[in-house]
Structure formats: structure tokens, C-alpha cells
Amino acid sequence: MGDELVLDHPARRRLAEDLLGWGQPRPPDDPQLVAELRATLEDGLGTFGDALARTAAQRRGRLLVTKSALDRLACDGWQLEPKPYEHAWANVRGTLTHLAVERDFAEERGDDAAAVVSRVWHAEATRRPGDPASLSRWLNERSTADAAQLCEEVAGLLSGFREVWPPLPRRAVRARVERPVEVSLGDGSVVLRGVPDLVLVSPRTDDRARTLVVDLKTGRPRPEHDRHELRFYALLVALATGRLPFRWATYYVTEGRAEVESLRADTLHVTVRRVLDGVRQLVRVTGAAEADLRLQGGSWCRFCRREDRCDTAAEARRLHLLSHPSGSL
């Protein structure tokens, strides 16, 4: 990999300017803001008192807050009874694309996209073949034709990613791909956890914010949902490293475009409040009586075990069909 960023066509130049901010001045880092964000979280957790300790005790000693738990803020029923994750064509294609991008960074684009995807497929297909719920089992159950089609689709996405993303020179940026980030709060009773797809870090150490957080998406855009996830990752990185990201972005691989947000303190404070709302909900619903649950129907009902027996979900479906006669919730 060379020492210069190769911007040999307009798409790469747009990405370098709009997402990477290549050659642009960086905003000041603000350790005091990071300390304020952590203090606000700690103070907020302190208001839950013994209820937080009891909730953590019922969850193996710690309350785990993830992007999925925060998604389920929409409904107490969904928070309590989410359906187990199921492999399907679209989400497996996304998983394999993420893994291919990760491998491509590690191998510095040393092979063509199809060969990279073939190695990813083999690695995942042999990882846990005996587990009926595993990705390995799902991959191994595909027909030869389906496996070839899926590999072709993933290779196409990786090729599209390569076309827009130039190789990143090591002297200027260090890429951390799919690395878990954990932040412990409340004397360990609460753990914030996430796996940002891509964190780009400058080797320069000064008083500037020089970290970029990128979330890769291969499915259809869900703007509000995607922003919430991304901001949670940005907060995690800030708390874990003690340094602010200068920017965070969702990159839509299929479209070759990014939605970008630059550093703003108020955005991170809003995300802190959302995290506290998530903890508050988890504390409230743990052991709650059915009559005390706050149920809200919506598109998320299909991800909830209660869907078939829930009056709120049924009413949401009825209202949706009235307004969208040919659609489904």
C-alpha cells in the first residue's frame, strides 16, 4: 500500500472530501466534554438506586446495553421478548460483506474480490457447522447455485466498496475493523457494548480530534435508526478512548454514498440521554407486571415473540392495513 491517497476518479474524491475529510483541519479535542459525558451517565445511573443493582443481579451481575437494546426502547414487550436472530439471505449477505471488508483491510487488497469472498465463505462455513443456529449451518445448507449467487453478490458489493474507497496509507491512518468496544459504568453494574464496523485513527497525537467512526450498511437505508446506531458507536469510542471522534458516518455500500455528521457536543449529550432511557426501561420492565408494561405497536412487532398474542400488535396491523391496503407492517 502506497504512501499517498489515490483519488483517481470523482467518487473517490467525494469520499475523501465529504467523509474522510482528507487534508482538512480537525476540530479541537475536548477531554472535558468526554469527562462530562461520562459524569452525566454516572450521575443518571445513580438515580436508579438499588433498583439498578437488583436488575443487574438478575442479568448475571451486569446490565448490558447494546444498540439492539436501545432499538427496543420502542416497546416494553419487544424489550422483554425479542425473537431470536434468524439468518436470512439479506442479513447473511450483509454479514459476509462486513467480513470481506475486514479481511480486505487485513490483506491490503492483495487478491481479487471473488477470492476474498471465497475465503470468507470457507472460514464461516467451517467455524461452527454442528450448531443448528449458526451461520455455518445456514451456509452449508445452501445449494451450489444459491451459494454461487450469494458469493457473487457479496463480491460485487466488495468491488463497489473498493471502487469508492481508496486504499488508505498506513502512515496516515490506522484502520480498526469490527473490534468490540466496551465501557463499564456504575462500578461495573452497567456495560455499554458495541462493535463499530470501521474506526479510522490518525497516528498523530496532538490536541485535535482525529478519529473517524464509520458504520457500513448493505440493506435499505433507515435514516433515523441508522443515525441512532452510529451515534451510539461514536459515544462508545469517545468514552473508551477518552478522545472525541471528529466525525461519524453511515456508509451505504450498495449505493456508494455516506450520511455524515461532524462532531457536535449536543448530539453526544442526546445520545447519553438515550442510553439512560434504555437503562431506565430495562430497570422498569425487569419483573414488571403485565399491566404495567408500556406497549407500542409498529414495524418492530414482527421481531417480537409476543406478536401473535398481543392486542397492541394486532391493532397496529389493523391501522396499517387501513392506511396501506396493499402493504404489510
Coordinates of C-alpha atoms in Angstrom, one line a residue:
M1 CA 0.0 0.0 0.0
G2 CA 1.5 3.3 -1.0
D3 CA 2.0 6.5 1.0
E4 CA -0.5 8.6 -0.9
L5 CA -4.2 8.5 -1.1
V6 CA -5.1 7.6 -4.7
L7 CA -8.0 9.8 -5.8
D8 CA -8.2 8.7 -9.4
H9 CA -11.9 9.3 -10.1
P10 CA -14.8 11.6 -8.8
A11 CA -16.4 9.1 -6.4
R12 CA -13.1 8.7 -4.5
R13 CA -12.6 12.4 -4.4
R14 CA -16.1 12.9 -3.0
L15 CA -15.4 10.3 -0.3
A16 CA -12.1 11.8 0.6
E17 CA -13.6 15.3 1.0
D18 CA -17.1 14.6 2.4
L19 CA -16.4 11.5 4.6
L20 CA -12.7 11.2 5.3
G21 CA -12.1 15.0 5.4
W22 CA -8.7 14.3 3.8
G23 CA -6.4 17.3 4.3
Q24 CA -9.0 19.3 6.1
P25 CA -8.3 20.9 9.6
R26 CA -9.6 18.9 12.5
P27 CA -11.6 20.3 15.4
P28 CA -10.1 20.6 18.8
D29 CA -10.3 17.6 21.0
D30 CA -12.1 18.3 24.3
P31 CA -11.3 15.9 27.1
Q32 CA -13.5 17.9 29.4
L33 CA -16.5 17.1 27.2
V34 CA -15.7 13.4 27.3
A35 CA -15.5 13.7 31.2
E36 CA -18.9 15.5 31.2
L37 CA -20.5 12.7 29.1
R38 CA -19.2 10.0 31.5
A39 CA -20.2 12.1 34.5
T40 CA -23.7 12.6 33.2
L41 CA -24.1 8.8 32.6
E42 CA -22.7 8.0 36.1
D43 CA -25.0 10.6 37.7
G44 CA -28.0 9.3 35.8
L45 CA -27.3 5.7 36.8
G46 CA -27.0 6.8 40.4
T47 CA -30.6 8.0 40.4
F48 CA -31.8 4.4 39.8
G49 CA -30.5 3.4 43.2
D50 CA -31.0 -0.2 44.4
A51 CA -33.3 -1.0 41.5
L52 CA -30.3 -0.9 39.2
A53 CA -28.3 -3.3 41.4
R54 CA -31.3 -5.7 41.6
T55 CA -31.7 -5.6 37.8
A56 CA -28.0 -6.2 37.2
A57 CA -28.1 -9.1 39.7
Q58 CA -30.8 -10.8 37.6
R59 CA -28.7 -10.4 34.5
R60 CA -25.5 -12.2 35.6
G61 CA -24.3 -9.2 37.6
R62 CA -24.3 -6.6 34.9
L63 CA -26.8 -4.8 32.7
L64 CA -25.6 -5.0 29.1
V65 CA -26.6 -2.0 26.9
T66 CA -26.2 -2.5 23.2
K67 CA -27.6 -0.9 20.0
S68 CA -30.2 -3.7 19.9
A69 CA -31.4 -3.0 23.5
L70 CA -31.7 0.7 22.6
D71 CA -33.7 -0.2 19.4
R72 CA -36.2 -1.9 21.7
L73 CA -36.9 1.3 23.6
A74 CA -40.0 1.5 21.2
C75 CA -41.9 -1.1 23.2
D76 CA -41.6 -2.9 26.6
G77 CA -42.9 -6.1 25.2
W78 CA -40.3 -6.2 22.5
Q79 CA -37.6 -5.4 25.1
L80 CA -38.7 -8.3 27.2
E81 CA -39.3 -10.9 24.4
P82 CA -37.3 -10.2 21.3
K83 CA -37.4 -13.0 18.7
P84 CA -34.1 -14.9 18.4
Y85 CA -31.9 -13.8 15.5
E86 CA -32.5 -15.7 12.3
H87 CA -30.3 -16.0 9.3
A88 CA -31.8 -14.9 6.0
W89 CA -30.4 -14.1 2.6
A90 CA -30.3 -10.3 3.1
N91 CA -28.7 -10.3 6.6
V92 CA -26.2 -13.0 5.7
R93 CA -25.2 -11.0 2.6
G94 CA -24.5 -8.1 4.9
T95 CA -22.6 -10.2 7.4
L96 CA -20.4 -11.7 4.7
T97 CA -19.8 -8.3 3.2
H98 CA -18.6 -6.9 6.5
L99 CA -16.3 -9.9 6.9
A100 CA -15.0 -9.4 3.4
V101 CA -14.3 -5.8 4.0
E102 CA -12.5 -6.7 7.3
R103 CA -10.4 -9.3 5.5
D104 CA -9.7 -6.9 2.6
F105 CA -8.2 -4.4 5.0
A106 CA -6.1 -7.0 6.7
E107 CA -4.8 -8.3 3.4
E108 CA -4.4 -4.9 1.9
R109 CA -6.3 -5.8 -1.2
G110 CA -3.8 -8.5 -2.1
D111 CA -6.3 -10.5 -4.1
D112 CA -9.4 -10.1 -6.3
A113 CA -12.8 -9.6 -4.6
A114 CA -14.1 -13.1 -5.6
A115 CA -11.1 -14.8 -4.0
V116 CA -11.5 -12.7 -0.8
V117 CA -15.2 -13.7 -0.6
S118 CA -14.4 -17.4 -1.2
R119 CA -12.0 -17.4 1.8
V120 CA -14.6 -15.6 4.0
W121 CA -17.2 -18.2 3.0
H122 CA -14.9 -21.1 3.8
A123 CA -13.9 -19.6 7.1
E124 CA -17.5 -19.1 8.2
A125 CA -18.9 -22.3 6.8
T126 CA -16.3 -24.3 8.9
R127 CA -16.5 -22.3 12.1
R128 CA -19.5 -24.0 13.8
P129 CA -21.1 -26.4 11.5
G130 CA -22.6 -28.5 14.3
D131 CA -24.6 -25.6 15.7
P132 CA -28.1 -25.6 14.1
A133 CA -28.5 -21.9 14.8
S134 CA -25.1 -20.9 13.4
L135 CA -24.2 -19.1 10.3
S136 CA -22.0 -22.1 9.4
R137 CA -25.1 -24.4 9.3
W138 CA -27.1 -21.8 7.2
L139 CA -24.2 -21.5 4.7
N140 CA -23.7 -25.3 4.4
E141 CA -27.5 -25.8 3.7
R142 CA -27.4 -23.6 0.6
S143 CA -27.5 -25.2 -2.8
T144 CA -24.5 -24.9 -5.1
A145 CA -26.4 -22.4 -7.2
D146 CA -27.5 -20.3 -4.3
A147 CA -24.0 -20.3 -2.7
A148 CA -22.5 -19.2 -6.1
Q149 CA -25.2 -16.4 -6.4
L150 CA -24.6 -15.2 -2.8
C151 CA -20.9 -15.1 -3.2
E152 CA -21.3 -13.2 -6.5
E153 CA -23.5 -10.6 -4.8
V154 CA -21.0 -10.2 -1.9
A155 CA -18.1 -9.9 -4.3
G156 CA -20.0 -7.3 -6.2
L157 CA -20.5 -5.3 -3.0
L158 CA -16.8 -5.6 -2.1
S159 CA -15.8 -4.5 -5.6
G160 CA -18.1 -1.5 -5.3
F161 CA -16.6 -0.6 -1.9
R162 CA -13.1 -0.9 -3.3
E163 CA -14.0 1.4 -6.2
V164 CA -15.2 4.2 -4.0
W165 CA -12.8 3.7 -1.1
P166 CA -9.1 4.2 -2.0
P167 CA -6.5 2.1 -0.2
L168 CA -5.7 4.0 3.0
P169 CA -1.9 4.8 3.5
R170 CA -0.7 3.3 6.8
R171 CA 1.5 6.3 7.5
A172 CA -1.6 8.5 7.6
V173 CA -4.4 6.3 9.1
R174 CA -4.8 3.1 11.1
A175 CA -7.9 1.1 10.5
R176 CA -9.7 -0.8 13.3
V177 CA -12.2 -3.1 11.7
E178 CA -15.0 -4.9 13.6
R179 CA -13.3 -4.5 17.1
P180 CA -15.6 -4.7 20.1
V181 CA -15.7 -1.6 22.3
E182 CA -16.9 -1.9 25.9
V183 CA -17.4 0.8 28.5
S184 CA -18.0 -0.1 32.2
L185 CA -20.2 2.3 34.3
G186 CA -21.8 2.2 37.7
D187 CA -19.0 0.2 39.3
G188 CA -19.4 -2.4 36.7
S189 CA -23.2 -2.8 37.0
V190 CA -23.8 -1.4 33.6
V191 CA -21.7 -2.2 30.4
L192 CA -22.1 -0.4 27.2
R193 CA -21.0 -2.6 24.3
G194 CA -20.8 -2.2 20.5
V195 CA -18.8 -3.3 17.5
P196 CA -18.2 -0.4 15.2
D197 CA -17.6 -1.6 11.6
L198 CA -14.7 0.7 11.0
V199 CA -12.8 3.2 13.2
L200 CA -10.1 5.2 11.4
V201 CA -7.4 6.6 13.7
S202 CA -4.6 9.0 12.9
P203 CA -1.2 8.2 14.2
R204 CA -0.7 11.9 15.0
T205 CA -1.1 12.8 18.7
D206 CA -1.9 16.4 19.4
D207 CA -4.8 18.5 20.7
R208 CA -7.1 17.8 17.6
A209 CA -9.9 15.2 17.3
R210 CA -8.6 12.8 14.7
T211 CA -10.8 9.7 14.9
L212 CA -13.5 8.8 12.3
V213 CA -16.2 6.2 13.1
V214 CA -18.0 4.5 10.1
D215 CA -21.0 2.2 10.2
L216 CA -21.3 0.1 7.0
K217 CA -24.8 -0.8 5.7
T218 CA -25.7 -3.1 2.9
G219 CA -29.5 -3.0 3.4
R220 CA -32.0 -0.3 2.7
P221 CA -31.4 3.0 4.5
R222 CA -33.4 3.6 7.7
P223 CA -32.2 7.1 8.4
E224 CA -33.4 7.7 12.0
H225 CA -32.5 4.1 13.1
D226 CA -29.1 4.3 11.4
R227 CA -28.3 7.7 13.0
H228 CA -29.1 6.4 16.5
E229 CA -26.8 3.3 16.0
L230 CA -24.0 5.4 14.6
R231 CA -24.2 8.0 17.4
F232 CA -24.1 5.2 20.0
Y233 CA -20.8 4.0 18.4
A234 CA -19.4 7.5 18.4
L235 CA -20.2 7.8 22.1
L236 CA -18.7 4.5 22.9
V237 CA -15.4 5.3 21.1
A238 CA -15.2 8.7 22.9
L239 CA -15.8 7.1 26.3
A240 CA -13.4 4.2 25.7
T241 CA -10.5 6.2 24.3
G242 CA -11.0 9.5 26.1
R243 CA -10.8 11.3 22.8
L244 CA -13.6 12.6 20.6
P245 CA -14.2 11.5 17.1
F246 CA -14.1 14.4 14.7
R247 CA -16.8 12.8 12.5
W248 CA -19.0 9.8 12.3
A249 CA -20.7 8.4 9.2
T250 CA -23.0 5.7 7.9
Y251 CA -21.8 4.4 4.5
Y252 CA -24.3 2.7 2.3
V253 CA -22.3 0.1 0.4
T254 CA -25.0 -0.7 -2.2
E255 CA -25.4 3.0 -3.0
G256 CA -21.8 4.1 -2.7
R257 CA -22.8 7.1 -0.5
A258 CA -22.4 8.3 3.0
E259 CA -24.5 10.2 5.6
V260 CA -22.1 12.2 7.6
E261 CA -22.2 14.0 10.9
S262 CA -19.4 16.2 12.2
L263 CA -18.6 16.5 15.9
R264 CA -21.2 18.3 18.0
A265 CA -21.4 18.2 21.7
D266 CA -25.2 18.4 21.8
T267 CA -25.5 15.3 19.6
L268 CA -23.4 13.3 22.0
H269 CA -25.4 14.6 25.0
V270 CA -28.6 13.5 23.3
T271 CA -27.1 10.0 22.9
V272 CA -26.2 9.9 26.6
R273 CA -29.9 10.7 27.4
R274 CA -31.0 7.9 25.1
V275 CA -28.6 5.4 26.8
L276 CA -30.1 6.4 30.2
D277 CA -33.6 6.0 28.8
G278 CA -32.6 2.5 27.7
V279 CA -31.3 1.6 31.2
R280 CA -34.4 3.1 32.8
Q281 CA -36.6 0.9 30.6
L282 CA -34.6 -2.2 31.4
V283 CA -34.8 -1.5 35.1
R284 CA -38.5 -0.7 34.9
V285 CA -39.5 -3.8 32.9
T286 CA -37.5 -6.3 34.8
G287 CA -40.0 -8.2 36.9
A288 CA -42.8 -5.8 36.0
A289 CA -46.4 -7.0 36.0
E290 CA -48.1 -7.3 32.6
A291 CA -50.5 -4.5 33.3
D292 CA -47.5 -2.1 33.9
L293 CA -45.9 -2.7 30.6
R294 CA -45.9 0.2 28.1
L295 CA -46.7 -1.4 24.7
Q296 CA -46.5 0.3 21.4
G297 CA -47.2 -1.3 18.0
G298 CA -45.1 -0.7 14.9
S299 CA -42.9 -2.3 12.3
W300 CA -40.9 -3.8 15.1
C301 CA -43.7 -6.1 16.1
R302 CA -42.5 -8.7 13.6
F303 CA -39.3 -9.0 15.7
C304 CA -41.2 -9.7 19.0
R305 CA -42.2 -13.1 20.3
R306 CA -45.5 -11.6 21.6
E307 CA -46.7 -10.6 18.2
D308 CA -49.3 -13.3 17.7
R309 CA -50.9 -12.9 21.1
C310 CA -50.5 -9.1 21.5
D311 CA -53.6 -6.9 21.1
T312 CA -51.4 -3.9 20.6
A313 CA -49.7 -5.5 17.7
A314 CA -53.0 -6.6 16.2
E315 CA -54.3 -3.1 16.4
A316 CA -51.2 -1.7 14.8
R317 CA -51.6 -4.1 11.9
R318 CA -55.2 -3.2 11.5
L319 CA -54.4 0.6 11.4
H320 CA -51.6 0.0 9.0
L321 CA -53.8 -2.0 6.6
L322 CA -56.3 0.7 6.6
S323 CA -53.8 3.3 5.5
H324 CA -51.7 0.9 3.3
P325 CA -54.2 -1.6 1.9
S326 CA -51.6 -3.4 -0.3
G327 CA -48.8 -3.3 2.2
S328 CA -47.7 -5.2 5.3
L329 CA -46.5 -4.0 8.7

